[in-house]
Coordinates of C-alpha atoms in Angstrom, one line a residue:
Chain B
M1 CA 0.1 -0.1 0.2
R2 CA 1.2 3.4 -0.8
E3 CA -0.1 6.6 1.0
V4 CA -0.7 9.6 -1.2
S5 CA -1.6 13.2 0.4
V6 CA -4.4 14.9 -1.2
T7 CA -2.4 18.1 -0.8
R8 CA 0.0 16.9 -3.5
L9 CA -2.8 16.3 -5.6
S10 CA -4.3 19.8 -4.9
A11 CA -1.1 21.5 -5.8
A12 CA -0.6 19.7 -8.9
I13 CA -4.1 20.4 -10.1
R14 CA -3.5 24.1 -9.2
D15 CA -0.5 24.2 -11.4
A16 CA -2.1 22.0 -14.3
V17 CA -5.0 24.2 -14.8
I18 CA -2.7 27.2 -15.3
L19 CA -0.7 25.4 -17.8
A20 CA -3.2 23.7 -19.7
N21 CA -4.9 27.3 -20.3
T22 CA -1.9 29.0 -21.3
V23 CA 0.4 26.8 -23.2
M24 CA -1.0 25.1 -26.7
T25 CA -0.4 21.3 -26.4
P26 CA 2.5 20.5 -29.0
D27 CA 0.4 18.1 -31.1
I28 CA -2.3 20.9 -31.7
Q29 CA 0.6 23.3 -32.5
R30 CA 2.2 20.9 -35.2
R31 CA -1.2 20.4 -36.8
L32 CA -1.8 24.3 -37.1
E33 CA 1.7 24.5 -38.7
E34 CA 1.1 21.8 -41.1
A35 CA -2.5 23.3 -42.0
Q36 CA -0.5 26.7 -42.7
N37 CA 1.4 25.2 -45.1
Q38 CA -1.8 23.4 -46.8
E39 CA -4.3 26.4 -46.9
T40 CA -3.9 28.6 -49.8
G41 CA -6.9 31.2 -49.3
P42 CA -6.0 34.4 -47.8
V43 CA -8.5 34.4 -45.2
A44 CA -8.0 30.9 -44.0
R45 CA -4.1 31.4 -43.8
A46 CA -4.7 34.6 -41.6
V47 CA -6.8 32.9 -39.3
I48 CA -4.1 30.1 -38.8
A49 CA -1.4 32.7 -38.5
D50 CA -3.5 34.4 -35.8
L51 CA -4.0 31.3 -34.0
L52 CA -0.5 30.3 -34.0
E53 CA 0.5 34.0 -32.9
N54 CA -2.3 33.8 -30.3
A55 CA -0.6 30.7 -28.6
A56 CA 2.8 32.3 -28.8
I57 CA 1.6 35.3 -27.0
A58 CA -0.4 33.4 -24.4
Q59 CA 2.5 31.2 -23.4
A60 CA 5.1 34.3 -23.3
E61 CA 2.8 36.3 -21.2
H62 CA 1.0 33.7 -19.1
I63 CA -2.4 34.6 -20.1
P64 CA -5.0 32.3 -21.3
M65 CA -5.3 31.1 -25.0
C66 CA -9.0 31.6 -25.0
Q67 CA -11.1 33.6 -22.4
D68 CA -13.3 30.6 -21.9
T69 CA -11.0 28.7 -19.6
G70 CA -13.6 26.2 -19.2
L71 CA -15.5 23.9 -16.8
V72 CA -12.9 21.4 -15.7
V73 CA -13.2 17.9 -16.5
V74 CA -10.9 15.6 -14.3
Y75 CA -10.0 12.0 -14.8
L76 CA -8.4 10.6 -11.5
T77 CA -6.9 6.9 -12.3
F78 CA -5.3 5.3 -9.2
G79 CA -4.1 2.1 -8.1
Q80 CA -6.4 -0.1 -5.6
D81 CA -3.5 0.0 -3.4
V82 CA -3.5 3.8 -2.8
H83 CA -4.3 5.1 0.3
W84 CA -5.1 8.7 0.2
V85 CA -4.3 10.8 3.3
D86 CA -4.6 14.3 4.8
G87 CA -8.3 14.7 3.6
E88 CA -11.0 14.1 0.9
V89 CA -10.1 13.7 -2.5
E90 CA -12.8 15.5 -4.3
A91 CA -12.4 18.5 -1.9
A92 CA -8.8 18.5 -2.9
I93 CA -9.3 18.9 -6.6
N94 CA -11.8 21.5 -6.2
D95 CA -9.3 23.4 -3.8
G96 CA -6.6 23.2 -6.4
I97 CA -8.8 24.6 -9.2
R98 CA -10.0 27.4 -7.0
Q99 CA -6.3 28.3 -6.5
G100 CA -5.3 27.7 -10.0
Y101 CA -8.2 30.0 -11.2
R102 CA -7.5 32.7 -8.7
E103 CA -3.8 32.8 -9.0
G104 CA -3.8 32.1 -12.9
Y105 CA -6.2 35.0 -13.5
L106 CA -8.3 32.6 -15.4
R107 CA -12.3 33.3 -15.8
F108 CA -14.9 31.9 -13.5
S109 CA -17.3 30.3 -16.0
V110 CA -19.2 28.0 -13.5
V111 CA -22.7 28.6 -12.4
A112 CA -24.0 26.7 -9.4
D113 CA -27.3 25.9 -10.9
P114 CA -28.3 25.6 -14.7
L115 CA -31.6 27.7 -14.3
R116 CA -30.9 30.2 -11.4
R117 CA -27.6 30.8 -12.8
V118 CA -25.3 32.1 -9.8
N119 CA -21.7 32.0 -10.6
T120 CA -19.7 30.1 -7.9
R121 CA -16.7 32.6 -8.4
D122 CA -14.2 30.1 -8.2
N123 CA -14.6 27.9 -11.2
T124 CA -15.7 24.9 -8.9
P125 CA -17.1 22.3 -8.9
A126 CA -15.2 20.3 -11.7
I127 CA -16.5 17.4 -13.0
V128 CA -14.6 14.3 -11.6
H129 CA -14.3 10.8 -12.9
Y130 CA -12.6 8.1 -10.9
R131 CA -10.9 4.9 -12.5
L132 CA -9.4 2.2 -10.3
T133 CA -6.5 0.1 -11.7
P134 CA -4.3 -2.4 -10.1
G135 CA -1.1 -1.3 -8.0
E136 CA -0.1 1.9 -6.5
G137 CA 0.1 4.5 -9.5
V138 CA -2.1 7.7 -9.9
H139 CA -2.6 9.3 -13.0
V140 CA -4.5 12.6 -13.6
D141 CA -5.7 14.0 -16.8
I142 CA -7.3 17.6 -17.0
L143 CA -9.5 18.8 -19.5
P144 CA -10.8 22.5 -19.1
K145 CA -13.8 22.4 -21.6
G146 CA -14.8 25.5 -23.4
F147 CA -18.4 25.7 -24.1
G148 CA -18.4 27.1 -27.5
A149 CA -17.9 24.0 -28.9
E150 CA -19.4 21.8 -26.0
N151 CA -22.8 23.4 -26.7
R152 CA -22.6 21.8 -30.5
S153 CA -22.2 18.2 -29.3
R154 CA -24.8 15.6 -30.1
L155 CA -25.8 12.2 -29.2
A156 CA -27.9 9.7 -31.0
M157 CA -29.5 6.3 -30.1
L158 CA -29.0 4.7 -33.3
K159 CA -30.4 1.1 -34.3
P160 CA -28.0 -1.6 -34.9
S161 CA -29.3 -1.7 -38.6
D162 CA -27.8 1.6 -39.0
G163 CA -24.7 0.0 -38.7
Q164 CA -21.2 1.8 -39.7
A165 CA -22.8 4.0 -42.5
G166 CA -25.4 5.3 -40.1
A167 CA -22.9 6.2 -37.4
E168 CA -20.7 7.9 -39.9
Q169 CA -23.7 9.7 -41.3
F170 CA -24.7 10.9 -38.0
I171 CA -20.9 12.3 -37.0
L172 CA -20.7 13.8 -40.4
E173 CA -24.2 15.6 -39.6
S174 CA -23.0 16.6 -36.3
V175 CA -19.9 18.2 -37.4
R176 CA -21.5 20.1 -40.3
V177 CA -24.5 21.6 -38.0
A178 CA -21.8 22.5 -35.3
G179 CA -20.7 25.2 -38.0
P180 CA -18.6 28.1 -37.1
Q181 CA -19.7 28.9 -33.7
A182 CA -18.0 25.6 -32.6
C183 CA -14.5 27.3 -33.4
P184 CA -13.2 25.5 -36.4
P185 CA -10.6 24.1 -36.9
F186 CA -12.0 21.1 -34.6
I187 CA -11.0 18.5 -32.6
V188 CA -13.8 15.8 -32.6
G189 CA -14.3 13.1 -30.0
V190 CA -16.5 10.2 -31.0
G191 CA -18.0 7.5 -28.8
I192 CA -19.8 4.8 -30.1
G193 CA -21.4 1.8 -27.8
G194 CA -22.1 1.6 -24.2
D195 CA -25.3 3.1 -23.0
F196 CA -27.0 6.5 -23.0
E197 CA -24.5 7.8 -20.3
R198 CA -21.3 5.7 -21.4
V199 CA -21.4 6.8 -24.8
A200 CA -21.1 10.5 -23.9
E201 CA -18.2 9.6 -21.6
L202 CA -16.3 7.6 -24.3
A203 CA -16.6 10.7 -26.7
K204 CA -15.2 12.9 -24.1
E205 CA -12.5 10.2 -23.3
A206 CA -11.6 10.3 -27.1
L207 CA -10.3 13.9 -26.7
L208 CA -7.6 12.8 -24.3
E209 CA -5.9 11.0 -27.1
P210 CA -2.9 12.6 -28.7
L211 CA -3.7 13.8 -32.2
D212 CA -0.5 12.2 -33.7
T213 CA -0.9 8.8 -32.3
P214 CA -2.7 6.5 -34.6
N215 CA -5.9 4.4 -33.5
P216 CA -4.2 1.2 -32.4
D217 CA -7.6 -0.4 -34.0
P218 CA -6.9 -0.6 -37.9
Y219 CA -10.9 -0.7 -38.4
L220 CA -11.4 2.4 -36.3
A221 CA -8.3 4.1 -37.7
D222 CA -9.6 3.5 -41.1
M223 CA -13.0 5.0 -40.2
E224 CA -11.2 8.1 -38.8
S225 CA -9.1 8.5 -41.8
R226 CA -12.4 8.5 -44.0
L227 CA -14.4 10.7 -41.8
T228 CA -11.3 13.2 -41.6
D229 CA -11.3 13.5 -45.2
A230 CA -14.9 14.1 -45.6
I231 CA -15.1 16.7 -42.9
N232 CA -12.2 18.7 -44.6
A233 CA -13.8 18.3 -47.9
M234 CA -17.0 20.4 -46.3
G235 CA -15.1 23.7 -46.8
I236 CA -15.9 25.2 -43.8
G237 CA -12.3 25.9 -42.8
P238 CA -10.7 27.8 -40.1
Q239 CA -13.6 30.0 -38.2
G240 CA -15.9 29.0 -41.0
F241 CA -14.3 31.5 -43.5
G242 CA -13.7 28.9 -46.0
G243 CA -10.8 26.6 -46.5
R244 CA -9.2 23.1 -46.5
T245 CA -8.8 22.9 -42.5
T246 CA -12.0 22.1 -40.7
L247 CA -10.6 19.2 -38.6
L248 CA -7.2 19.0 -36.6
G249 CA -8.2 15.4 -35.4
L250 CA -10.8 13.0 -34.7
R251 CA -10.7 10.0 -32.5
I252 CA -13.1 7.2 -32.2
K253 CA -13.4 5.2 -28.7
V254 CA -15.8 2.2 -28.8
G255 CA -17.5 0.1 -25.8
A256 CA -19.5 -2.8 -25.4
T257 CA -23.2 -2.1 -26.1
H258 CA -26.7 -3.8 -25.8
I259 CA -27.8 -6.3 -28.6
A260 CA -30.7 -3.6 -29.2
G261 CA -28.6 -0.5 -29.5
L262 CA -25.9 1.6 -31.2
P263 CA -25.5 4.8 -29.2
V264 CA -23.2 7.4 -31.0
A265 CA -22.0 10.7 -29.4
V266 CA -19.8 13.4 -31.1
N267 CA -18.2 15.6 -28.4
M268 CA -17.1 18.8 -30.4
S269 CA -14.0 20.4 -29.3
C270 CA -11.8 23.4 -30.6
H271 CA -8.3 24.4 -31.7
S272 CA -7.7 25.4 -28.3
T273 CA -8.6 21.9 -26.8
R274 CA -6.8 21.9 -23.4
H275 CA -5.5 18.7 -21.9
L276 CA -2.7 17.9 -19.6
A277 CA -1.8 14.6 -17.9
F278 CA 0.4 14.1 -15.1
D279 CA 1.3 11.2 -12.8
L280 CA 2.0 11.4 -8.8
Chain R
M1 CA 1.2 29.6 -50.9
G2 CA -1.1 32.6 -50.9
Q3 CA -0.3 35.8 -49.0
V4 CA -2.1 37.1 -45.7
S5 CA -4.5 39.8 -47.3
P6 CA -4.3 43.1 -45.9
R7 CA -7.1 44.5 -43.5
A8 CA -8.7 47.8 -44.0
A9 CA -8.9 50.4 -41.4
L10 CA -12.5 51.2 -39.9
R11 CA -13.2 53.8 -37.3
L12 CA -15.8 53.3 -34.7
P13 CA -18.3 54.3 -33.8
L14 CA -20.0 53.4 -37.1
D15 CA -22.7 55.3 -38.9
A16 CA -24.9 54.6 -41.9
A17 CA -22.3 55.6 -44.5
R18 CA -19.4 53.7 -42.9
V19 CA -21.8 50.5 -42.8
A20 CA -22.8 51.0 -46.5
R21 CA -19.2 50.6 -47.8
L22 CA -18.7 47.1 -46.0
R23 CA -19.4 43.9 -47.9
A24 CA -19.4 40.2 -46.4
G25 CA -15.9 38.9 -46.6
D26 CA -14.3 42.0 -46.1
Q27 CA -11.3 42.1 -43.7
V28 CA -11.1 45.0 -41.3
A29 CA -9.3 46.4 -38.4
L30 CA -11.7 48.2 -35.9
T31 CA -10.6 51.4 -34.0
G32 CA -12.7 52.9 -31.4
P33 CA -15.1 52.6 -28.5
V34 CA -17.0 49.2 -28.2
L35 CA -19.5 47.9 -25.4
G36 CA -18.5 44.5 -24.3
A37 CA -21.8 42.5 -23.4
R38 CA -22.8 38.9 -23.4
D39 CA -25.6 36.6 -22.1
A40 CA -26.4 37.9 -18.8
A41 CA -26.2 41.5 -20.0
H42 CA -28.5 41.0 -22.6
Q43 CA -31.4 39.3 -20.5
R44 CA -30.9 42.4 -18.1
M45 CA -31.4 44.8 -21.1
R46 CA -34.6 43.0 -22.2
D47 CA -35.8 42.8 -18.6
L48 CA -35.4 46.7 -18.4
L49 CA -36.6 47.2 -21.9
A50 CA -39.8 45.0 -21.0
A51 CA -40.6 46.9 -17.8
G52 CA -40.5 50.3 -20.0
K53 CA -37.3 51.4 -18.0
P54 CA -34.2 53.1 -19.4
L55 CA -30.8 51.4 -20.1
P56 CA -28.0 52.6 -18.0
F57 CA -25.9 53.2 -21.2
E58 CA -27.1 54.4 -24.6
I59 CA -27.4 51.7 -27.5
A60 CA -28.0 53.8 -30.4
G61 CA -24.8 53.9 -32.8
E62 CA -23.0 51.6 -30.5
T63 CA -21.0 48.3 -31.6
I64 CA -21.3 45.5 -29.1
Y65 CA -18.7 43.0 -28.6
Y66 CA -19.9 39.7 -27.4
V67 CA -17.0 39.0 -25.0
G68 CA -16.6 37.9 -21.4
P69 CA -12.8 38.4 -20.8
S70 CA -10.5 36.6 -18.4
P71 CA -9.4 38.7 -15.6
A72 CA -6.5 41.2 -16.2
Q73 CA -3.4 40.5 -14.6
P74 CA -1.8 43.4 -12.7
G75 CA -0.4 46.0 -15.4
Q76 CA -2.7 44.6 -18.1
V77 CA -5.7 46.3 -19.8
I78 CA -7.6 43.1 -19.8
G79 CA -7.0 39.5 -19.9
S80 CA -7.8 37.0 -22.7
A81 CA -10.7 38.5 -24.6
G82 CA -12.0 36.6 -27.7
P83 CA -15.5 36.6 -29.0
T84 CA -18.2 34.2 -27.9
S85 CA -21.0 32.7 -30.1
S86 CA -23.3 35.2 -30.9
Y87 CA -26.5 33.2 -31.5
R88 CA -27.0 33.1 -28.1
M89 CA -27.8 36.8 -28.2
D90 CA -30.0 36.4 -31.2
A91 CA -33.2 36.3 -29.1
F92 CA -32.5 39.9 -27.7
T93 CA -30.8 41.3 -30.9
P94 CA -33.6 42.5 -33.2
E95 CA -35.1 44.8 -30.3
L96 CA -31.5 46.4 -29.7
L97 CA -31.1 47.0 -33.6
A98 CA -34.6 48.6 -33.4
L99 CA -32.9 51.1 -30.7
G100 CA -30.0 51.8 -33.1
L101 CA -27.4 49.4 -32.5
R102 CA -25.1 49.6 -35.4
G103 CA -22.6 46.9 -35.3
M104 CA -21.9 43.6 -33.4
I105 CA -18.7 41.6 -33.0
G106 CA -18.8 37.7 -32.1
K107 CA -18.4 34.6 -33.7
G108 CA -20.5 32.0 -35.6
R109 CA -23.9 32.1 -37.5
R110 CA -27.2 34.4 -36.7
S111 CA -30.5 33.5 -37.0
R112 CA -32.5 34.7 -40.0
D113 CA -34.5 37.3 -37.7
V114 CA -31.3 38.9 -36.7
T115 CA -29.7 39.0 -40.5
R116 CA -33.1 40.6 -41.7
A117 CA -32.9 43.1 -38.7
I118 CA -29.3 43.8 -39.7
Q119 CA -30.3 44.6 -43.1
S120 CA -33.5 46.6 -42.4
H121 CA -31.7 48.6 -39.7
Q122 CA -28.4 49.3 -41.6
A123 CA -26.1 47.7 -39.4
V124 CA -23.3 45.0 -39.6
Y125 CA -22.1 41.9 -37.9
F126 CA -18.3 41.2 -37.9
G127 CA -16.8 38.0 -37.0
A128 CA -13.4 37.7 -35.0
V129 CA -11.2 34.7 -34.6
G130 CA -12.6 32.7 -31.6
G131 CA -10.0 31.2 -29.3
A132 CA -7.5 34.0 -30.2
G133 CA -8.1 35.8 -26.9
A134 CA -4.5 36.6 -26.1
L135 CA -3.8 38.2 -29.5
L136 CA -7.1 40.0 -29.5
A137 CA -6.4 41.3 -26.0
R138 CA -3.3 43.2 -27.3
R139 CA -5.8 45.1 -29.7
I140 CA -7.8 46.3 -26.7
R141 CA -6.0 49.7 -25.3
K142 CA -8.5 50.5 -22.5
Q143 CA -11.1 49.2 -20.3
E144 CA -13.8 50.7 -18.1
P145 CA -16.8 49.5 -16.4
V146 CA -19.8 50.6 -17.6
A147 CA -22.8 48.6 -15.8
W148 CA -23.5 45.5 -13.6
D149 CA -20.4 44.8 -12.2
D150 CA -22.2 42.0 -10.1
L151 CA -22.2 39.9 -13.3
G152 CA -18.5 39.8 -13.0
A153 CA -16.9 38.3 -16.5
E154 CA -20.6 39.4 -17.8
A155 CA -20.6 42.8 -16.6
V156 CA -20.8 45.5 -19.4
V157 CA -17.5 47.1 -20.2
R158 CA -16.4 50.0 -22.5
L159 CA -13.5 48.7 -24.5
W160 CA -11.4 50.9 -26.7
L161 CA -10.1 48.9 -29.8
K162 CA -7.2 49.6 -31.7
A163 CA -6.8 47.9 -34.9
F164 CA -8.5 44.9 -33.7
P165 CA -8.8 42.3 -36.7
A166 CA -12.3 41.3 -37.9
V167 CA -14.1 39.9 -40.9
V168 CA -17.6 41.3 -42.1
I169 CA -20.0 38.3 -41.7
N170 CA -23.4 40.0 -42.4
D171 CA -23.5 43.2 -44.4
V172 CA -26.4 45.7 -45.1
Y173 CA -27.1 44.2 -48.6
G174 CA -28.2 40.8 -47.3
G175 CA -24.7 39.5 -47.9
D176 CA -23.6 36.5 -45.6
L177 CA -20.0 35.2 -45.7
Y178 CA -21.0 31.9 -43.8
D179 CA -23.8 31.5 -46.7
N180 CA -21.1 32.0 -49.4
V181 CA -19.0 29.4 -47.8
M182 CA -21.4 27.0 -46.8
G183 CA -24.7 27.7 -48.2
A184 CA -27.7 29.2 -46.7
D185 CA -28.9 26.2 -44.7
G186 CA -25.4 24.9 -44.4
A187 CA -23.3 24.3 -41.5
G188 CA -24.1 25.9 -38.2
A189 CA -27.5 27.1 -39.3
V190 CA -29.2 28.2 -36.1
D191 CA -32.9 28.4 -37.0
E192 CA -34.8 25.1 -35.7

């Protein structure tokens, strides 16, 4: 058994939310640089140049890339032989977020209730997912999620007979209706399978995958590649001003489902998708 | 490889003559005062107008920037300050255009009610680059509170822009850059 203090978790999350919001991930940076070389239209080129310059300014001046510094989603994966000490795990996670959002001058974007809408003024609570593994390790993924893209996400309970073609049609339609307000070029997380709840989780988990690592399942890798080409052929382009770069990455995650079901979820995310992972 | 096209300088506040020179797809650099306001501030404007009460600021001739900036660090004018999605303000917008609102800056499509009102009231809708909040913050030279401080990031503020990059989306002639790119009922249509 290994003892881990929740104060370490708290401090690491404080640092991680600041870093995630101010430094673009290297995989997105590389994709934008590639896109810059592929685009020929002046407006598309101007937008991508702005996004790269934006990332450079944010990093140099320690200010958020995007003013929507997100609702924080935390994935805490820990070994079943870990014993948490010095306090409550979830309270520690929220303490880290509270400190990080205050000290990092990040925006408070959370309301305590969806209808009465009073801002909590510290960007808590986070959405926390716990996953158990064998052993004594602790792995944390944080995903501060902006809502420009989140609002354009969709979920469908398809029939098994809709098959791969039906799933692909729903994914393409979802990206098309997301449109310019979801801040293209996009990163798209797709979940297929599970149930109503699990499929949305799969779609969000797909956003944690690095863009430059191919899907280990060749069937899904092939599907991702065809969807990527079809989305880029839509012509939406950076910010919806037209161009070849509508998508920076698309990842599919699948899960076991019921004999009667084919759930599909499309979690839209933007060029400023913020993800940071660390071990404790 | 293509060139990054130049952006035409455009002074604020706007008037009918300046707006009439703009066409969907034009790249501009905006200099002058705007009001920063988003969801909660628009709800309050509607509530006051519905109650027959005056707004605490003048709307006629204004340009509203749909923005909820991150907090300014010591020594900074403003934090990250990119556009938020405009369609969430669509329900409030025709009424403000009728009061003389002349310009809007945001991102993404507007409803047909809004684009029609933009045309009939001789106004303009600009798109700014969503997610470029650090870059755009450098093009904001001054910030002052105007109303409703209690709304935090959603309070109404006066912002002075300096060569702020934007693209004309909807012009007074019915032009729509998104329609040109994606078709009238194409990507991101917001009418249900």
